[in-house]
PDB file of C-alpha atoms in Angstrom:
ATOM      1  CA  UNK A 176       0.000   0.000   0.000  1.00 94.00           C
ATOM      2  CA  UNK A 177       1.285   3.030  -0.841  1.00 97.00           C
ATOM      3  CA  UNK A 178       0.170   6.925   0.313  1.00 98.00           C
ATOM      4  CA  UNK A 179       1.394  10.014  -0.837  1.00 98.00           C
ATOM      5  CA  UNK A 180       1.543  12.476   2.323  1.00 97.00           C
ATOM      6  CA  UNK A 181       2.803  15.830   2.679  1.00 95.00           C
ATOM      7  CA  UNK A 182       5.313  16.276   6.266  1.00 92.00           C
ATOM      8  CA  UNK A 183       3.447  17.241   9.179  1.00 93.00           C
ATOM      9  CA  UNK A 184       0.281  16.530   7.407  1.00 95.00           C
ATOM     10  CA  UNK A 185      -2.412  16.470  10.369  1.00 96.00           C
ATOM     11  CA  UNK A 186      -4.479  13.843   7.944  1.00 97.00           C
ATOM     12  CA  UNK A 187      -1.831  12.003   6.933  1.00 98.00           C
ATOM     13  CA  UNK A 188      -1.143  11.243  10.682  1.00 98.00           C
ATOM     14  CA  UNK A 189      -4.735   9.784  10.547  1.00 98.00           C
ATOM     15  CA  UNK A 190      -3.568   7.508   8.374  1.00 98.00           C
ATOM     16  CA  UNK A 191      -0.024   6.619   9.842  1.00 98.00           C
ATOM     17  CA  UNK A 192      -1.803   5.919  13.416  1.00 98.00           C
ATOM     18  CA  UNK A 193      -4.367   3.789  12.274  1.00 98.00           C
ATOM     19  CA  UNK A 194      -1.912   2.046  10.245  1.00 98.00           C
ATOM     20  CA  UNK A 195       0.208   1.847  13.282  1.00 98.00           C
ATOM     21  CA  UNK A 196      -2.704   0.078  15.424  1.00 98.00           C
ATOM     22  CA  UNK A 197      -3.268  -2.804  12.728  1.00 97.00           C
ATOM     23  CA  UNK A 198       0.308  -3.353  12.130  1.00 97.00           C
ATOM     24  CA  UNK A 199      -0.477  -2.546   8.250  1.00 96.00           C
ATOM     25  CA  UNK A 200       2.999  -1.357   6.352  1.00 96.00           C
ATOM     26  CA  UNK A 201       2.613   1.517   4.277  1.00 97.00           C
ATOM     27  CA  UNK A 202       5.140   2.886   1.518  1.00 97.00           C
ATOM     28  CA  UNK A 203       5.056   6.645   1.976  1.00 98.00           C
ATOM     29  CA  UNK A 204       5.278   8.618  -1.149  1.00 98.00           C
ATOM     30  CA  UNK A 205       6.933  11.956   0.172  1.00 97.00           C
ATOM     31  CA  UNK A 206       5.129  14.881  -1.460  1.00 96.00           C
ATOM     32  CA  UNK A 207       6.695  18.755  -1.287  1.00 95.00           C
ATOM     33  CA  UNK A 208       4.096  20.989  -0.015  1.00 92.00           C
ATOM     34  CA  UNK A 209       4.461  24.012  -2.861  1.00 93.00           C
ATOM     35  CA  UNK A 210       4.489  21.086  -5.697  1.00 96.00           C
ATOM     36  CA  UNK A 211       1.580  19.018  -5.633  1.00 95.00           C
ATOM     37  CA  UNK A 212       1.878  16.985  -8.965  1.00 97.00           C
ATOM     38  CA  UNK A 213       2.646  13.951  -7.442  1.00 96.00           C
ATOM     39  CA  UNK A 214      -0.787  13.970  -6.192  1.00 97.00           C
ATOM     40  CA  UNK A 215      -2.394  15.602  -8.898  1.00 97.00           C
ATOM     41  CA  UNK A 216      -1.200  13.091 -11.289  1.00 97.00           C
ATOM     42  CA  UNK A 217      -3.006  10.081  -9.123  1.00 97.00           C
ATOM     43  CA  UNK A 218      -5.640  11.343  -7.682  1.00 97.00           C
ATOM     44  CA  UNK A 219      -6.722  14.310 -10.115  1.00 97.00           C
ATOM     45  CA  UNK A 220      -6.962  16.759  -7.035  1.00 97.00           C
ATOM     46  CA  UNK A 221      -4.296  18.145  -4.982  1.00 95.00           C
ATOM     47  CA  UNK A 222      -4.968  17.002  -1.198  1.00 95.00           C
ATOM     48  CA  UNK A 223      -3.149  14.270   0.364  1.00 97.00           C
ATOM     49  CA  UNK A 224      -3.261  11.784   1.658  1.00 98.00           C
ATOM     50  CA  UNK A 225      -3.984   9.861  -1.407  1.00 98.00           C
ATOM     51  CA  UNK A 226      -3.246   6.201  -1.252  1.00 98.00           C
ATOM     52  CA  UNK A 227      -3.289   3.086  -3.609  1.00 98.00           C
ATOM     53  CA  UNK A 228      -4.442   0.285  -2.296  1.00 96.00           C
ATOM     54  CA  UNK A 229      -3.861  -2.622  -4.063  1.00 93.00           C
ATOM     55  CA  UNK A 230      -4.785  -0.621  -7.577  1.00 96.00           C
ATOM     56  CA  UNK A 231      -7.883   1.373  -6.304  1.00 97.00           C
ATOM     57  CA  UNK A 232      -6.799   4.914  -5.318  1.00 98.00           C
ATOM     58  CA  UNK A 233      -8.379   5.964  -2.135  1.00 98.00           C
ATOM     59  CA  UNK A 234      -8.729  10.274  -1.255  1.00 98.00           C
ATOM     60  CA  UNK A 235      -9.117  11.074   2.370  1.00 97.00           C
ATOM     61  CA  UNK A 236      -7.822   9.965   5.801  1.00 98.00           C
ATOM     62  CA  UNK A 237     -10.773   8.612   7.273  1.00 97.00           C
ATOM     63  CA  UNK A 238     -11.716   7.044   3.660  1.00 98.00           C
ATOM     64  CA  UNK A 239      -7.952   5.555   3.681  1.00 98.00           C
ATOM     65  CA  UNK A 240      -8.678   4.388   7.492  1.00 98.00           C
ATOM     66  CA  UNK A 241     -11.904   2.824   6.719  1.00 97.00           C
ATOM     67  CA  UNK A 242     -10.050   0.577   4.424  1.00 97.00           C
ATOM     68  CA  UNK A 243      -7.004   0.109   6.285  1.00 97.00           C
ATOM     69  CA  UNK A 244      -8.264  -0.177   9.630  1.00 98.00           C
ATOM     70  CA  UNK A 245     -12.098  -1.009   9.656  1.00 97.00           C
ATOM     71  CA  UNK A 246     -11.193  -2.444  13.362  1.00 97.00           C
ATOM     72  CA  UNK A 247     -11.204   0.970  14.509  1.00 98.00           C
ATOM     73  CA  UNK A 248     -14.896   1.251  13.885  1.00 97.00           C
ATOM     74  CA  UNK A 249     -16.759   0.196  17.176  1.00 97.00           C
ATOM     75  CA  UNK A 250     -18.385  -3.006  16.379  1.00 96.00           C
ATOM     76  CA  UNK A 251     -21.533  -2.321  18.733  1.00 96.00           C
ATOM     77  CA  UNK A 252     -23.604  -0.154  16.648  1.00 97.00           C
ATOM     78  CA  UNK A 253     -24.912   2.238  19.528  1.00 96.00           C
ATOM     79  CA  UNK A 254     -21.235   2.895  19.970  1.00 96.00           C
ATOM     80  CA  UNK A 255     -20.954   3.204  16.623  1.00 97.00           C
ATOM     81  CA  UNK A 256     -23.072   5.224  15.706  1.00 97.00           C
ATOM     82  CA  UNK A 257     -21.719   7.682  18.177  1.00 97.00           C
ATOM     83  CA  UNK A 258     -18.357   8.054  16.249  1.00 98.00           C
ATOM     84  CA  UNK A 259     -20.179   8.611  13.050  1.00 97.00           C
ATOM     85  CA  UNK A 260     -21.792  11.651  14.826  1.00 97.00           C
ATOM     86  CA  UNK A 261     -18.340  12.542  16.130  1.00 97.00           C
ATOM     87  CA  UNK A 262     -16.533  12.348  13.409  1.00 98.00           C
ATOM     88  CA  UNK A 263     -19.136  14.222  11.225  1.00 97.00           C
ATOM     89  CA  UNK A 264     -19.136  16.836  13.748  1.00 96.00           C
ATOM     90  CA  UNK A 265     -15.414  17.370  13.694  1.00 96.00           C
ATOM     91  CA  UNK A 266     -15.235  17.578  10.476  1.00 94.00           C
ATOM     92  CA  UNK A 267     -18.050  20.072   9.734  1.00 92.00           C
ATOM     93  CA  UNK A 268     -18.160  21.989  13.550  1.00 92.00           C
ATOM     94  CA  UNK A 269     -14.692  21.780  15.276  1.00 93.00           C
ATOM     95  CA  UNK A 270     -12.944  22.299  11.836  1.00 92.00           C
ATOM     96  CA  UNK A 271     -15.054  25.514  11.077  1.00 91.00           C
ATOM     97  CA  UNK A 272     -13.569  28.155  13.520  1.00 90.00           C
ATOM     98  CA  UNK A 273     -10.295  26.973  12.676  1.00 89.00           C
ATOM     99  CA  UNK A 274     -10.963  28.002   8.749  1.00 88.00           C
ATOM    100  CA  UNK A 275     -12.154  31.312   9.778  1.00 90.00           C
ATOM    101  CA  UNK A 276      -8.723  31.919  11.807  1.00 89.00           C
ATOM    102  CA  UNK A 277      -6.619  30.334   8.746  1.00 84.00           C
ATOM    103  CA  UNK A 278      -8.650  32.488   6.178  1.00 86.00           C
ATOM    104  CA  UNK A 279     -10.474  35.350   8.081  1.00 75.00           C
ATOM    105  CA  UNK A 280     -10.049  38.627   7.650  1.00 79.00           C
ATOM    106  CA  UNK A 281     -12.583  40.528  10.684  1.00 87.00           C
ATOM    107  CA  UNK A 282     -10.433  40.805  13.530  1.00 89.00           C
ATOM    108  CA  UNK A 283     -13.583  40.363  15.977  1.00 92.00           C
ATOM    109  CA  UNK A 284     -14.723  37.218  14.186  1.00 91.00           C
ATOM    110  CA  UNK A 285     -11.167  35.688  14.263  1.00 89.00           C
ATOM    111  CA  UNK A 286     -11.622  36.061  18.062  1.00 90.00           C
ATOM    112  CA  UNK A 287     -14.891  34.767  18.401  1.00 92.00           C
ATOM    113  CA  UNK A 288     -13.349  31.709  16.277  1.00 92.00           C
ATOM    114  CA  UNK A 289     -10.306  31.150  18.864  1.00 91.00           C
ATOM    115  CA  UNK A 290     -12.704  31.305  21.760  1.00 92.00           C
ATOM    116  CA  UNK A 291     -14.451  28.454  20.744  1.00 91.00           C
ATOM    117  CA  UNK A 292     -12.309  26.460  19.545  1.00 90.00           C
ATOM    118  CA  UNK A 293     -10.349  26.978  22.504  1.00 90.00           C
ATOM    119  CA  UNK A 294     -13.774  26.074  24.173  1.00 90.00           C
ATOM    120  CA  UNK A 295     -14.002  22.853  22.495  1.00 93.00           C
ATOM    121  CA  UNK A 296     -11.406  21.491  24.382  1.00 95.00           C
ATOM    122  CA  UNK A 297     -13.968  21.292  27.496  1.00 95.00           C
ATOM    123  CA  UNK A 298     -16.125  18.816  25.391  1.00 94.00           C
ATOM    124  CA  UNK A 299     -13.152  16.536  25.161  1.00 96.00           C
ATOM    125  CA  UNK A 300     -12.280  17.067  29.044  1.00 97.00           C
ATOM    126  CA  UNK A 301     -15.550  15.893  29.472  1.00 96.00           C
ATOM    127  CA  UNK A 302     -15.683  12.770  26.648  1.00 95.00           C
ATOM    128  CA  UNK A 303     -12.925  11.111  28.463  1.00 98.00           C
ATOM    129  CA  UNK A 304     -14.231  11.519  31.873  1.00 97.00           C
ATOM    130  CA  UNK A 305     -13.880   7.916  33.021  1.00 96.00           C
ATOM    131  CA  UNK A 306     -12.182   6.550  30.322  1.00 96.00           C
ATOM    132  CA  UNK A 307      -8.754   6.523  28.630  1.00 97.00           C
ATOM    133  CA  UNK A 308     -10.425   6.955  25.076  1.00 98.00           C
ATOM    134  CA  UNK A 309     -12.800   9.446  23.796  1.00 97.00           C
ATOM    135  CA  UNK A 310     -15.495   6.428  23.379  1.00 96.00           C
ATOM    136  CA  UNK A 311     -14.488   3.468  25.972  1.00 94.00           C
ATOM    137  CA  UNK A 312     -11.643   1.660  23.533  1.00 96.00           C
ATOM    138  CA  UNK A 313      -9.554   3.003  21.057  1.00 98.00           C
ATOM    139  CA  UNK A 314     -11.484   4.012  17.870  1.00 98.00           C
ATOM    140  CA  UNK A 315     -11.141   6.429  14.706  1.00 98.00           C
ATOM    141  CA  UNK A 316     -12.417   9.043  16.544  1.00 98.00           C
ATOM    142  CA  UNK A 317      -9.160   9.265  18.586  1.00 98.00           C
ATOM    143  CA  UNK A 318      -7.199   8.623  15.674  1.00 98.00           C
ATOM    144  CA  UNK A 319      -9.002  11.556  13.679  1.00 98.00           C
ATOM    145  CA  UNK A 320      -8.968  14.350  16.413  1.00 98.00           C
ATOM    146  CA  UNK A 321      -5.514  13.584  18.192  1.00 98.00           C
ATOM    147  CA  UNK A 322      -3.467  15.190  15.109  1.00 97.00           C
ATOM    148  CA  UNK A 323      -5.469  18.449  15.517  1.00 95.00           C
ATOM    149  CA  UNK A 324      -5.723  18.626  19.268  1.00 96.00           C
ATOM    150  CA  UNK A 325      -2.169  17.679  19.682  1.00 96.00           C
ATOM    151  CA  UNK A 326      -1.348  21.616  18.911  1.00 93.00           C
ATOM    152  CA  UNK A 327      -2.671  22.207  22.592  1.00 91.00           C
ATOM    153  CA  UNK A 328       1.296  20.873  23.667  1.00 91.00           C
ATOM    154  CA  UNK A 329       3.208  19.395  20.577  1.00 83.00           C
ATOM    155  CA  UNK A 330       5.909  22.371  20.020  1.00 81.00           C
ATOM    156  CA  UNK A 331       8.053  20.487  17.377  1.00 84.00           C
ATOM    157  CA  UNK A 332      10.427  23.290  16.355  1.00 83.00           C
ATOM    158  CA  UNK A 333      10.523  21.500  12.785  1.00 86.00           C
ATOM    159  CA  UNK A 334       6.861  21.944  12.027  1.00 87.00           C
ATOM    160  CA  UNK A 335       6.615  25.889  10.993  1.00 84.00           C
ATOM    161  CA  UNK A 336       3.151  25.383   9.211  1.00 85.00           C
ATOM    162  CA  UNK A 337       1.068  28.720   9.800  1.00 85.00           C
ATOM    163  CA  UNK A 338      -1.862  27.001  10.438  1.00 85.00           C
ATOM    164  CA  UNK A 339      -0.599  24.824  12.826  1.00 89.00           C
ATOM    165  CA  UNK A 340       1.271  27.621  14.963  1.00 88.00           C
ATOM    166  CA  UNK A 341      -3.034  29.112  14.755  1.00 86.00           C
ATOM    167  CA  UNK A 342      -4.050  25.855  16.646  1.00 89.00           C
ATOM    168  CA  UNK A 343      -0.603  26.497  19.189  1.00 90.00           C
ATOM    169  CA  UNK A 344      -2.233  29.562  20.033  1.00 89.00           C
ATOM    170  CA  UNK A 345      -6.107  28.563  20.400  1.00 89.00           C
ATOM    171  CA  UNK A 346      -5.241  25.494  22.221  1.00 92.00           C
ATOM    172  CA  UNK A 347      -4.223  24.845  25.588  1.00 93.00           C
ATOM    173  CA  UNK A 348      -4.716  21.462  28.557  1.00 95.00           C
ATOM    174  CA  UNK A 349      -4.915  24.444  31.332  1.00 95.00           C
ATOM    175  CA  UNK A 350      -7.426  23.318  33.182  1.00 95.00           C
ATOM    176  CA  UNK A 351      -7.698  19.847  31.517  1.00 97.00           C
ATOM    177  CA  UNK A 352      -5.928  16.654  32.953  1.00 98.00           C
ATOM    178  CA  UNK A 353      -7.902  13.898  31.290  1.00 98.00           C
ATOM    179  CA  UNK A 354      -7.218  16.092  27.590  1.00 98.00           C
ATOM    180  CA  UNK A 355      -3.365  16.612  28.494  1.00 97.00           C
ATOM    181  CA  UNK A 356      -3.705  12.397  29.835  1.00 98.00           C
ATOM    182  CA  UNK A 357      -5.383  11.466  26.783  1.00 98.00           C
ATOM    183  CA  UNK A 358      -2.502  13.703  24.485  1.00 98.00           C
ATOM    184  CA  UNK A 359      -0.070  11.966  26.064  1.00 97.00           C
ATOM    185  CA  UNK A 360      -1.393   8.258  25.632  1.00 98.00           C
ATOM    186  CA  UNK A 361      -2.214   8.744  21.378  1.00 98.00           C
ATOM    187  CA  UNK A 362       1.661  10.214  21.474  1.00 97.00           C
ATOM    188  CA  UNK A 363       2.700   7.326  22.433  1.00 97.00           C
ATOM    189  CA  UNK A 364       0.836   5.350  19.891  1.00 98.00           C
ATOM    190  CA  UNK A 365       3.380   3.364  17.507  1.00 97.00           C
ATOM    191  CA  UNK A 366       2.714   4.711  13.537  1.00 97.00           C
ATOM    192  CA  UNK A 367       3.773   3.317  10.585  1.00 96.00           C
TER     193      UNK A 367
END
């Protein structure tokens, strides 16, 4: 299997956890960040990751989890059916106010934007209350916020992406134990 990333990629991380937890190899295709061709000529868009998997190309972290690592998917479907809402909320909600700090313009907005995304750190603090996960075991929905979230402590001097010095700054486990526990235990997760 092989995926085309970008360094420091917070999606491609998706993939290279869940990869990690299944013990699946990947051959990482090393893309530069200001020429996209490798990608382009593959996929026929210019996001990553991108992967081939045995032939089919795949567009998407969670898409490439889903094949990689369907394990990660609770198998009670109460449970999940929870990460589906999760994950579609992360990706439409918790994603949002981070756009409008990447992109926006309105000073007063941008604030209102860091504020609650800043703010959706309690919901977390409050997901793992009682557990080591954000739903019981380890599932995609740790795997999908953890590379985002992980701004709230991961200073890795190498990473100078813009947008990830924005979710530095909006981020912080003040105030948060289980968050800065949980940060801590996907860190530690092996990746492939």
């Amino acid at each position: 299997m092989r995926v085309w990333r970008i360094p420091y990629s917070t999606n491609c991380e998706r993939v290279s956890l869940a990869a990690g937890q299944v013990g699946v190899a990947l051959e990482w295709v090393e893309v530069d960040v200001d020429d996209r061709t490798p990608v382009q000529d593959v996929s026929g868009q210019g996001r990553v990751p991108v992967a081939d998997l045995d032939g089919e190309i795949v567009v998407g972290s969670l898409a490439i989890v889903g094949r990689i690592a369907p394990s990660l998917w609770p198998s009670e479907p109460r449970v999940h059916a929870q990460v589906d809402v999760f994950l579609e909320w992360f990706e439409r909600v918790w994603l949002h106010p981070l756009g409008i700090l990447w992109h926006g313009e309105d000073d007063e907005r941008r604030r209102r934007a860091g504020a609650r995304l800043e703010r959706s750190l309690d919901r977390f603090e409050g997901l793992l209350d009682g557990s080591d996960h954000l739903f019981g075991p380890l599932t995609v929905a740790d795997i999908a916020a953890y590379p985002f979230l992980k701004y709230a402590t991961d200073a890795n001097p190498d990473d100078d992406y813009e947008i990830h010095d924005v979710m530095r700054q909006y981020q912080s486990v003040d105030g948060r134990p289980r968050l800065a526990g949980w940060l801590e235990r996907i860190s530690a997760l092996p990746r492939a």
